Amino acid sequence: MNVMQRPGTVELAADMPEYIIDTDSTITFEVQFSGSKILSEEYVPDAAYQVRIRKLGRFCAKALWGIWPEGNTTYQQHLSGTFSFLINGEKDADTYVLFSRFTTKKKAESPGVLSVISEKVTRPGVPEYASFFLSSGQAVNVTVTDMSGLVTAETLYTHVGENMVCSLDVSYDRIKKAFPDKDFNHYTVEDLMFHVDRTAYAERFIFRFLNMFDVPEIVCAVGSMVLKGADESETGFMWGVERKFVVNPSDEFTVNSGVIFRQSDYRLWRDFLGAQQAQILIDGSWYDIIITNQSYERDFRKNILKAVEFSFCFADPDNNRIL
């Protein structure tokens, strides 16, 4: 038996290469995580006397998950971990796996910001998050360029402890507090640049979601929101009179993104529209929503920037009267 290909020491789940084992007999393959056996299977070699274990990263990702942020720093302790792979009862490799839902061009050892974009538009009063895979002693720096062109840098966070994904508050309001004497229109947190839009909009609808790396990100719609009322209440007859016994509104809200500034905005909106978990901010509280429909069309010509539309309903029907 000879292992011709195996995962590396650090891998993003969706990019993990398949196991290729050269053997002429049936083998057992096991996966262990956090001291527990989570997979044990037998594999029979094919006509080329090889065993190929595909989509192993997808399986590992099922044991990982991200959480919503709290405060300035959120430690994503369940978003990554070490998986052990055993062949015929003997350990073959240990791989540290970072969650990812789709294939990416990032390098697992130094993925940078865990996002599909490297630039985005932010606004005063809007929360923002950026997540990084950090080792002990590694710092996250923020750089601002004022109106005169002077560049100033500060350390936003220095990691202490084991390797981990950390989600940081990188909102304009927090950065402004770190540079109270600076007036700036953009700032950079490591390799993620934020362009500040100070336009006064009639309405702003703020959503957050767990992106393809299962870490939090923000989208802000500055267009319209339209409510389409619906009712799925249960009715029945009592003494010959129809009555409503169970009140079950199923209202649907349609949101227009408003102005789109950059082509990279489309990548962020696309990630949001396909997110497994999403929430809307209403009066300082976050409420779970389900995206039910979308009208997403991107023209790759840079001068055509169409608005994005999508519909959502509240995950908990009891929240239908919040808006």
PDB file of N, CA, C and O in Angstrom, residues 234-298:
ATOM      1  N   GLU A 234     -55.562  29.467   9.999  1.00  0.00           N
ATOM      2  CA  GLU A 234     -56.473  28.323   9.925  1.00  0.00           C
ATOM      3  C   GLU A 234     -57.868  28.758  10.377  1.00  0.00           C
ATOM      4  O   GLU A 234     -58.030  29.441  11.387  1.00  0.00           O
ATOM      5  N   THR A 235     -58.857  28.352   9.600  1.00  0.00           N
ATOM      6  CA  THR A 235     -60.236  28.694   9.934  1.00  0.00           C
ATOM      7  C   THR A 235     -61.085  27.426  10.042  1.00  0.00           C
ATOM      8  O   THR A 235     -60.691  26.352   9.552  1.00  0.00           O
ATOM      9  N   GLY A 236     -62.208  27.567  10.692  1.00  0.00           N
ATOM     10  CA  GLY A 236     -63.144  26.467  10.840  1.00  0.00           C
ATOM     11  C   GLY A 236     -64.517  26.998  11.220  1.00  0.00           C
ATOM     12  O   GLY A 236     -64.666  28.186  11.552  1.00  0.00           O
ATOM     13  N   PHE A 237     -65.491  26.134  11.152  1.00  0.00           N
ATOM     14  CA  PHE A 237     -66.860  26.548  11.460  1.00  0.00           C
ATOM     15  C   PHE A 237     -67.231  26.156  12.888  1.00  0.00           C
ATOM     16  O   PHE A 237     -66.915  25.053  13.353  1.00  0.00           O
ATOM     17  N   MET A 238     -67.818  27.087  13.584  1.00  0.00           N
ATOM     18  CA  MET A 238     -68.353  26.837  14.912  1.00  0.00           C
ATOM     19  C   MET A 238     -69.795  27.339  14.937  1.00  0.00           C
ATOM     20  O   MET A 238     -70.032  28.537  14.712  1.00  0.00           O
ATOM     21  N   TRP A 239     -70.721  26.433  15.185  1.00  0.00           N
ATOM     22  CA  TRP A 239     -72.141  26.769  15.196  1.00  0.00           C
ATOM     23  C   TRP A 239     -72.569  27.459  13.889  1.00  0.00           C
ATOM     24  O   TRP A 239     -73.296  28.442  13.882  1.00  0.00           O
ATOM     25  N   GLY A 240     -71.996  26.939  12.774  1.00  0.00           N
ATOM     26  CA  GLY A 240     -72.376  27.448  11.475  1.00  0.00           C
ATOM     27  C   GLY A 240     -71.714  28.744  11.064  1.00  0.00           C
ATOM     28  O   GLY A 240     -71.998  29.280   9.989  1.00  0.00           O
ATOM     29  N   VAL A 241     -70.825  29.256  11.898  1.00  0.00           N
ATOM     30  CA  VAL A 241     -70.127  30.512  11.603  1.00  0.00           C
ATOM     31  C   VAL A 241     -68.636  30.227  11.443  1.00  0.00           C
ATOM     32  O   VAL A 241     -68.029  29.593  12.317  1.00  0.00           O
ATOM     33  N   GLU A 242     -68.042  30.687  10.337  1.00  0.00           N
ATOM     34  CA  GLU A 242     -66.606  30.488  10.124  1.00  0.00           C
ATOM     35  C   GLU A 242     -65.800  31.423  11.009  1.00  0.00           C
ATOM     36  O   GLU A 242     -66.056  32.626  11.077  1.00  0.00           O
ATOM     37  N   ARG A 243     -64.857  30.844  11.684  1.00  0.00           N
ATOM     38  CA  ARG A 243     -64.009  31.632  12.593  1.00  0.00           C
ATOM     39  C   ARG A 243     -62.526  31.345  12.302  1.00  0.00           C
ATOM     40  O   ARG A 243     -62.173  30.280  11.772  1.00  0.00           O
ATOM     41  N   LYS A 244     -61.701  32.287  12.660  1.00  0.00           N
ATOM     42  CA  LYS A 244     -60.246  32.123  12.520  1.00  0.00           C
ATOM     43  C   LYS A 244     -59.712  31.605  13.856  1.00  0.00           C
ATOM     44  O   LYS A 244     -59.805  32.279  14.885  1.00  0.00           O
ATOM     45  N   PHE A 245     -59.143  30.391  13.848  1.00  0.00           N
ATOM     46  CA  PHE A 245     -58.688  29.765  15.082  1.00  0.00           C
ATOM     47  C   PHE A 245     -57.182  29.943  15.302  1.00  0.00           C
ATOM     48  O   PHE A 245     -56.726  30.084  16.430  1.00  0.00           O
ATOM     49  N   VAL A 246     -56.401  29.885  14.243  1.00  0.00           N
ATOM     50  CA  VAL A 246     -54.946  30.047  14.345  1.00  0.00           C
ATOM     51  C   VAL A 246     -54.527  31.196  13.444  1.00  0.00           C
ATOM     52  O   VAL A 246     -54.716  31.135  12.229  1.00  0.00           O
ATOM     53  N   VAL A 247     -53.980  32.244  14.035  1.00  0.00           N
ATOM     54  CA  VAL A 247     -53.511  33.401  13.263  1.00  0.00           C
ATOM     55  C   VAL A 247     -52.081  33.137  12.810  1.00  0.00           C
ATOM     56  O   VAL A 247     -51.172  32.968  13.639  1.00  0.00           O
ATOM     57  N   ASN A 248     -51.870  33.092  11.497  1.00  0.00           N
ATOM     58  CA  ASN A 248     -50.554  32.756  10.957  1.00  0.00           C
ATOM     59  C   ASN A 248     -50.251  33.632   9.748  1.00  0.00           C
ATOM     60  O   ASN A 248     -50.389  33.213   8.606  1.00  0.00           O
ATOM     61  N   PRO A 249     -49.834  34.885   9.977  1.00  0.00           N
ATOM     62  CA  PRO A 249     -49.457  35.745   8.857  1.00  0.00           C
ATOM     63  C   PRO A 249     -48.170  35.245   8.208  1.00  0.00           C
ATOM     64  O   PRO A 249     -47.277  34.735   8.888  1.00  0.00           O
ATOM     65  N   SER A 250     -48.073  35.375   6.893  1.00  0.00           N
ATOM     66  CA  SER A 250     -46.869  34.953   6.168  1.00  0.00           C
ATOM     67  C   SER A 250     -46.424  36.089   5.251  1.00  0.00           C
ATOM     68  O   SER A 250     -46.318  35.921   4.032  1.00  0.00           O
ATOM     69  N   ASP A 251     -46.216  37.246   5.853  1.00  0.00           N
ATOM     70  CA  ASP A 251     -45.828  38.426   5.094  1.00  0.00           C
ATOM     71  C   ASP A 251     -44.464  38.221   4.432  1.00  0.00           C
ATOM     72  O   ASP A 251     -43.582  37.547   4.971  1.00  0.00           O
ATOM     73  N   GLU A 252     -44.294  38.839   3.267  1.00  0.00           N
ATOM     74  CA  GLU A 252     -43.034  38.783   2.549  1.00  0.00           C
ATOM     75  C   GLU A 252     -42.574  40.206   2.247  1.00  0.00           C
ATOM     76  O   GLU A 252     -43.371  41.053   1.848  1.00  0.00           O
ATOM     77  N   PHE A 253     -41.292  40.442   2.441  1.00  0.00           N
ATOM     78  CA  PHE A 253     -40.716  41.771   2.251  1.00  0.00           C
ATOM     79  C   PHE A 253     -39.767  41.729   1.060  1.00  0.00           C
ATOM     80  O   PHE A 253     -38.920  40.835   0.964  1.00  0.00           O
ATOM     81  N   THR A 254     -39.902  42.684   0.161  1.00  0.00           N
ATOM     82  CA  THR A 254     -39.027  42.785  -1.001  1.00  0.00           C
ATOM     83  C   THR A 254     -38.126  44.009  -0.843  1.00  0.00           C
ATOM     84  O   THR A 254     -38.618  45.119  -0.630  1.00  0.00           O
ATOM     85  N   VAL A 255     -36.837  43.795  -0.938  1.00  0.00           N
ATOM     86  CA  VAL A 255     -35.836  44.838  -0.690  1.00  0.00           C
ATOM     87  C   VAL A 255     -35.058  45.125  -1.958  1.00  0.00           C
ATOM     88  O   VAL A 255     -34.649  44.208  -2.676  1.00  0.00           O
ATOM     89  N   ASN A 256     -34.845  46.406  -2.218  1.00  0.00           N
ATOM     90  CA  ASN A 256     -33.993  46.854  -3.316  1.00  0.00           C
ATOM     91  C   ASN A 256     -32.687  47.362  -2.716  1.00  0.00           C
ATOM     92  O   ASN A 256     -32.694  48.169  -1.787  1.00  0.00           O
ATOM     93  N   SER A 257     -31.576  46.884  -3.251  1.00  0.00           N
ATOM     94  CA  SER A 257     -30.270  47.242  -2.677  1.00  0.00           C
ATOM     95  C   SER A 257     -29.958  48.727  -2.782  1.00  0.00           C
ATOM     96  O   SER A 257     -29.174  49.264  -2.006  1.00  0.00           O
ATOM     97  N   GLY A 258     -30.583  49.409  -3.753  1.00  0.00           N
ATOM     98  CA  GLY A 258     -30.207  50.789  -3.996  1.00  0.00           C
ATOM     99  C   GLY A 258     -28.930  50.851  -4.806  1.00  0.00           C
ATOM    100  O   GLY A 258     -28.557  49.889  -5.498  1.00  0.00           O
ATOM    101  N   VAL A 259     -28.239  51.943  -4.712  1.00  0.00           N
ATOM    102  CA  VAL A 259     -27.070  52.184  -5.552  1.00  0.00           C
ATOM    103  C   VAL A 259     -25.987  51.135  -5.312  1.00  0.00           C
ATOM    104  O   VAL A 259     -25.700  50.740  -4.186  1.00  0.00           O
ATOM    105  N   ILE A 260     -25.400  50.656  -6.408  1.00  0.00           N
ATOM    106  CA  ILE A 260     -24.245  49.759  -6.387  1.00  0.00           C
ATOM    107  C   ILE A 260     -23.039  50.547  -6.876  1.00  0.00           C
ATOM    108  O   ILE A 260     -23.057  51.125  -7.963  1.00  0.00           O
ATOM    109  N   PHE A 261     -21.986  50.598  -6.059  1.00  0.00           N
ATOM    110  CA  PHE A 261     -20.829  51.423  -6.387  1.00  0.00           C
ATOM    111  C   PHE A 261     -19.744  50.658  -7.146  1.00  0.00           C
ATOM    112  O   PHE A 261     -19.059  51.222  -7.999  1.00  0.00           O
ATOM    113  N   ARG A 262     -19.556  49.378  -6.816  1.00  0.00           N
ATOM    114  CA  ARG A 262     -18.415  48.649  -7.335  1.00  0.00           C
ATOM    115  C   ARG A 262     -18.846  47.267  -7.811  1.00  0.00           C
ATOM    116  O   ARG A 262     -19.817  46.691  -7.313  1.00  0.00           O
ATOM    117  N   GLN A 263     -18.089  46.716  -8.749  1.00  0.00           N
ATOM    118  CA  GLN A 263     -18.355  45.350  -9.196  1.00  0.00           C
ATOM    119  C   GLN A 263     -18.191  44.352  -8.049  1.00  0.00           C
ATOM    120  O   GLN A 263     -18.902  43.344  -7.992  1.00  0.00           O
ATOM    121  N   SER A 264     -17.283  44.635  -7.126  1.00  0.00           N
ATOM    122  CA  SER A 264     -17.082  43.722  -5.999  1.00  0.00           C
ATOM    123  C   SER A 264     -18.319  43.648  -5.108  1.00  0.00           C
ATOM    124  O   SER A 264     -18.519  42.643  -4.407  1.00  0.00           O
ATOM    125  N   ASP A 265     -19.173  44.683  -5.141  1.00  0.00           N
ATOM    126  CA  ASP A 265     -20.410  44.638  -4.354  1.00  0.00           C
ATOM    127  C   ASP A 265     -21.277  43.453  -4.767  1.00  0.00           C
ATOM    128  O   ASP A 265     -21.968  42.859  -3.936  1.00  0.00           O
ATOM    129  N   TYR A 266     -21.249  43.099  -6.044  1.00  0.00           N
ATOM    130  CA  TYR A 266     -22.077  41.995  -6.516  1.00  0.00           C
ATOM    131  C   TYR A 266     -21.639  40.666  -5.895  1.00  0.00           C
ATOM    132  O   TYR A 266     -22.467  39.796  -5.611  1.00  0.00           O
ATOM    133  N   ARG A 267     -20.349  40.501  -5.712  1.00  0.00           N
ATOM    134  CA  ARG A 267     -19.858  39.267  -5.109  1.00  0.00           C
ATOM    135  C   ARG A 267     -20.341  39.160  -3.660  1.00  0.00           C
ATOM    136  O   ARG A 267     -20.720  38.077  -3.196  1.00  0.00           O
ATOM    137  N   LEU A 268     -20.348  40.291  -2.970  1.00  0.00           N
ATOM    138  CA  LEU A 268     -20.827  40.293  -1.584  1.00  0.00           C
ATOM    139  C   LEU A 268     -22.322  39.995  -1.528  1.00  0.00           C
ATOM    140  O   LEU A 268     -22.783  39.181  -0.713  1.00  0.00           O
ATOM    141  N   TRP A 269     -23.112  40.650  -2.392  1.00  0.00           N
ATOM    142  CA  TRP A 269     -24.543  40.407  -2.412  1.00  0.00           C
ATOM    143  C   TRP A 269     -24.856  38.960  -2.803  1.00  0.00           C
ATOM    144  O   TRP A 269     -25.776  38.342  -2.252  1.00  0.00           O
ATOM    145  N   ARG A 270     -24.106  38.411  -3.722  1.00  0.00           N
ATOM    146  CA  ARG A 270     -24.329  37.022  -4.133  1.00  0.00           C
ATOM    147  C   ARG A 270     -24.065  36.069  -2.972  1.00  0.00           C
ATOM    148  O   ARG A 270     -24.817  35.099  -2.766  1.00  0.00           O
ATOM    149  N   ASP A 271     -23.022  36.338  -2.208  1.00  0.00           N
ATOM    150  CA  ASP A 271     -22.724  35.513  -1.039  1.00  0.00           C
ATOM    151  C   ASP A 271     -23.848  35.632  -0.006  1.00  0.00           C
ATOM    152  O   ASP A 271     -24.246  34.648   0.619  1.00  0.00           O
ATOM    153  N   PHE A 272     -24.369  36.840   0.163  1.00  0.00           N
ATOM    154  CA  PHE A 272     -25.476  37.065   1.098  1.00  0.00           C
ATOM    155  C   PHE A 272     -26.736  36.315   0.662  1.00  0.00           C
ATOM    156  O   PHE A 272     -27.396  35.646   1.470  1.00  0.00           O
ATOM    157  N   LEU A 273     -27.076  36.397  -0.621  1.00  0.00           N
ATOM    158  CA  LEU A 273     -28.304  35.787  -1.115  1.00  0.00           C
ATOM    159  C   LEU A 273     -28.270  34.263  -1.024  1.00  0.00           C
ATOM    160  O   LEU A 273     -29.318  33.618  -0.961  1.00  0.00           O
ATOM    161  N   GLY A 274     -27.074  33.690  -1.004  1.00  0.00           N
ATOM    162  CA  GLY A 274     -26.945  32.240  -0.885  1.00  0.00           C
ATOM    163  C   GLY A 274     -26.583  31.781   0.509  1.00  0.00           C
ATOM    164  O   GLY A 274     -26.251  30.606   0.711  1.00  0.00           O
ATOM    165  N   ALA A 275     -26.652  32.685   1.492  1.00  0.00           N
ATOM    166  CA  ALA A 275     -26.222  32.352   2.848  1.00  0.00           C
ATOM    167  C   ALA A 275     -27.195  31.398   3.527  1.00  0.00           C
ATOM    168  O   ALA A 275     -28.409  31.441   3.296  1.00  0.00           O
ATOM    169  N   GLN A 276     -26.648  30.549   4.376  1.00  0.00           N
ATOM    170  CA  GLN A 276     -27.479  29.624   5.141  1.00  0.00           C
ATOM    171  C   GLN A 276     -28.169  30.327   6.302  1.00  0.00           C
ATOM    172  O   GLN A 276     -29.291  29.969   6.670  1.00  0.00           O
ATOM    173  N   GLN A 277     -27.509  31.336   6.870  1.00  0.00           N
ATOM    174  CA  GLN A 277     -28.086  32.086   7.978  1.00  0.00           C
ATOM    175  C   GLN A 277     -27.969  33.581   7.690  1.00  0.00           C
ATOM    176  O   GLN A 277     -26.905  34.058   7.294  1.00  0.00           O
ATOM    177  N   ALA A 278     -29.056  34.306   7.914  1.00  0.00           N
ATOM    178  CA  ALA A 278     -29.067  35.753   7.696  1.00  0.00           C
ATOM    179  C   ALA A 278     -29.991  36.389   8.725  1.00  0.00           C
ATOM    180  O   ALA A 278     -30.932  35.764   9.229  1.00  0.00           O
ATOM    181  N   GLN A 279     -29.716  37.663   9.034  1.00  0.00           N
ATOM    182  CA  GLN A 279     -30.500  38.408  10.008  1.00  0.00           C
ATOM    183  C   GLN A 279     -30.669  39.845   9.540  1.00  0.00           C
ATOM    184  O   GLN A 279     -29.868  40.360   8.753  1.00  0.00           O
ATOM    185  N   ILE A 280     -31.713  40.498  10.057  1.00  0.00           N
ATOM    186  CA  ILE A 280     -31.951  41.909   9.793  1.00  0.00           C
ATOM    187  C   ILE A 280     -31.901  42.666  11.112  1.00  0.00           C
ATOM    188  O   ILE A 280     -32.331  42.152  12.158  1.00  0.00           O
ATOM    189  N   LEU A 281     -31.359  43.885  11.071  1.00  0.00           N
ATOM    190  CA  LEU A 281     -31.257  44.726  12.256  1.00  0.00           C
ATOM    191  C   LEU A 281     -32.465  45.649  12.326  1.00  0.00           C
ATOM    192  O   LEU A 281     -32.717  46.431  11.411  1.00  0.00           O
ATOM    193  N   ILE A 282     -33.220  45.547  13.430  1.00  0.00           N
ATOM    194  CA  ILE A 282     -34.399  46.379  13.638  1.00  0.00           C
ATOM    195  C   ILE A 282     -34.352  46.935  15.052  1.00  0.00           C
ATOM    196  O   ILE A 282     -34.367  46.164  16.024  1.00  0.00           O
ATOM    197  N   ASP A 283     -34.250  48.245  15.165  1.00  0.00           N
ATOM    198  CA  ASP A 283     -34.245  48.918  16.469  1.00  0.00           C
ATOM    199  C   ASP A 283     -33.216  48.330  17.425  1.00  0.00           C
ATOM    200  O   ASP A 283     -33.484  48.100  18.611  1.00  0.00           O
ATOM    201  N   GLY A 284     -32.036  48.046  16.905  1.00  0.00           N
ATOM    202  CA  GLY A 284     -30.937  47.583  17.739  1.00  0.00           C
ATOM    203  C   GLY A 284     -30.908  46.093  18.015  1.00  0.00           C
ATOM    204  O   GLY A 284     -29.995  45.614  18.696  1.00  0.00           O
ATOM    205  N   SER A 285     -31.869  45.329  17.503  1.00  0.00           N
ATOM    206  CA  SER A 285     -31.911  43.877  17.712  1.00  0.00           C
ATOM    207  C   SER A 285     -31.866  43.154  16.363  1.00  0.00           C
ATOM    208  O   SER A 285     -32.364  43.660  15.355  1.00  0.00           O
ATOM    209  N   TRP A 286     -31.271  41.957  16.376  1.00  0.00           N
ATOM    210  CA  TRP A 286     -31.148  41.155  15.162  1.00  0.00           C
ATOM    211  C   TRP A 286     -32.225  40.077  15.149  1.00  0.00           C
ATOM    212  O   TRP A 286     -32.466  39.416  16.157  1.00  0.00           O
ATOM    213  N   TYR A 287     -32.858  39.891  13.971  1.00  0.00           N
ATOM    214  CA  TYR A 287     -33.911  38.902  13.805  1.00  0.00           C
ATOM    215  C   TYR A 287     -33.577  37.994  12.623  1.00  0.00           C
ATOM    216  O   TYR A 287     -33.192  38.477  11.548  1.00  0.00           O
ATOM    217  N   ASP A 288     -33.738  36.687  12.815  1.00  0.00           N
ATOM    218  CA  ASP A 288     -33.461  35.717  11.756  1.00  0.00           C
ATOM    219  C   ASP A 288     -34.455  35.875  10.609  1.00  0.00           C
ATOM    220  O   ASP A 288     -35.660  36.066  10.838  1.00  0.00           O
ATOM    221  N   ILE A 289     -33.942  35.768   9.397  1.00  0.00           N
ATOM    222  CA  ILE A 289     -34.790  35.834   8.208  1.00  0.00           C
ATOM    223  C   ILE A 289     -34.449  34.681   7.273  1.00  0.00           C
ATOM    224  O   ILE A 289     -33.380  34.065   7.376  1.00  0.00           O
ATOM    225  N   ILE A 290     -35.381  34.396   6.371  1.00  0.00           N
ATOM    226  CA  ILE A 290     -35.174  33.411   5.306  1.00  0.00           C
ATOM    227  C   ILE A 290     -35.334  34.135   3.976  1.00  0.00           C
ATOM    228  O   ILE A 290     -36.374  34.763   3.725  1.00  0.00           O
ATOM    229  N   ILE A 291     -34.314  34.078   3.146  1.00  0.00           N
ATOM    230  CA  ILE A 291     -34.394  34.698   1.820  1.00  0.00           C
ATOM    231  C   ILE A 291     -35.170  33.755   0.912  1.00  0.00           C
ATOM    232  O   ILE A 291     -34.763  32.606   0.682  1.00  0.00           O
ATOM    233  N   THR A 292     -36.304  34.236   0.414  1.00  0.00           N
ATOM    234  CA  THR A 292     -37.230  33.384  -0.337  1.00  0.00           C
ATOM    235  C   THR A 292     -37.113  33.535  -1.843  1.00  0.00           C
ATOM    236  O   THR A 292     -37.483  32.625  -2.587  1.00  0.00           O
ATOM    237  N   ASN A 293     -36.630  34.688  -2.295  1.00  0.00           N
ATOM    238  CA  ASN A 293     -36.571  34.925  -3.741  1.00  0.00           C
ATOM    239  C   ASN A 293     -35.502  35.980  -4.000  1.00  0.00           C
ATOM    240  O   ASN A 293     -35.150  36.760  -3.104  1.00  0.00           O
ATOM    241  N   GLN A 294     -35.006  36.023  -5.204  1.00  0.00           N
ATOM    242  CA  GLN A 294     -33.980  37.004  -5.532  1.00  0.00           C
ATOM    243  C   GLN A 294     -34.036  37.357  -7.008  1.00  0.00           C
ATOM    244  O   GLN A 294     -34.438  36.547  -7.846  1.00  0.00           O
ATOM    245  N   SER A 295     -33.629  38.584  -7.293  1.00  0.00           N
ATOM    246  CA  SER A 295     -33.472  39.034  -8.669  1.00  0.00           C
ATOM    247  C   SER A 295     -32.054  39.588  -8.770  1.00  0.00           C
ATOM    248  O   SER A 295     -31.808  40.772  -8.542  1.00  0.00           O
ATOM    249  N   TYR A 296     -31.139  38.697  -9.077  1.00  0.00           N
ATOM    250  CA  TYR A 296     -29.715  39.034  -9.090  1.00  0.00           C
ATOM    251  C   TYR A 296     -29.209  38.897 -10.511  1.00  0.00           C
ATOM    252  O   TYR A 296     -29.270  37.830 -11.109  1.00  0.00           O
ATOM    253  N   GLU A 297     -28.723  39.997 -11.040  1.00  0.00           N
ATOM    254  CA  GLU A 297     -28.172  39.990 -12.395  1.00  0.00           C
ATOM    255  C   GLU A 297     -26.944  40.881 -12.412  1.00  0.00           C
ATOM    256  O   GLU A 297     -27.023  42.058 -12.069  1.00  0.00           O
ATOM    257  N   ARG A 298     -25.832  40.309 -12.826  1.00  0.00           N
ATOM    258  CA  ARG A 298     -24.575  41.055 -12.857  1.00  0.00           C
ATOM    259  C   ARG A 298     -24.048  41.117 -14.275  1.00  0.00           C
ATOM    260  O   ARG A 298     -23.890  40.092 -14.938  1.00  0.00           O
TER     261      ARG A 298
END
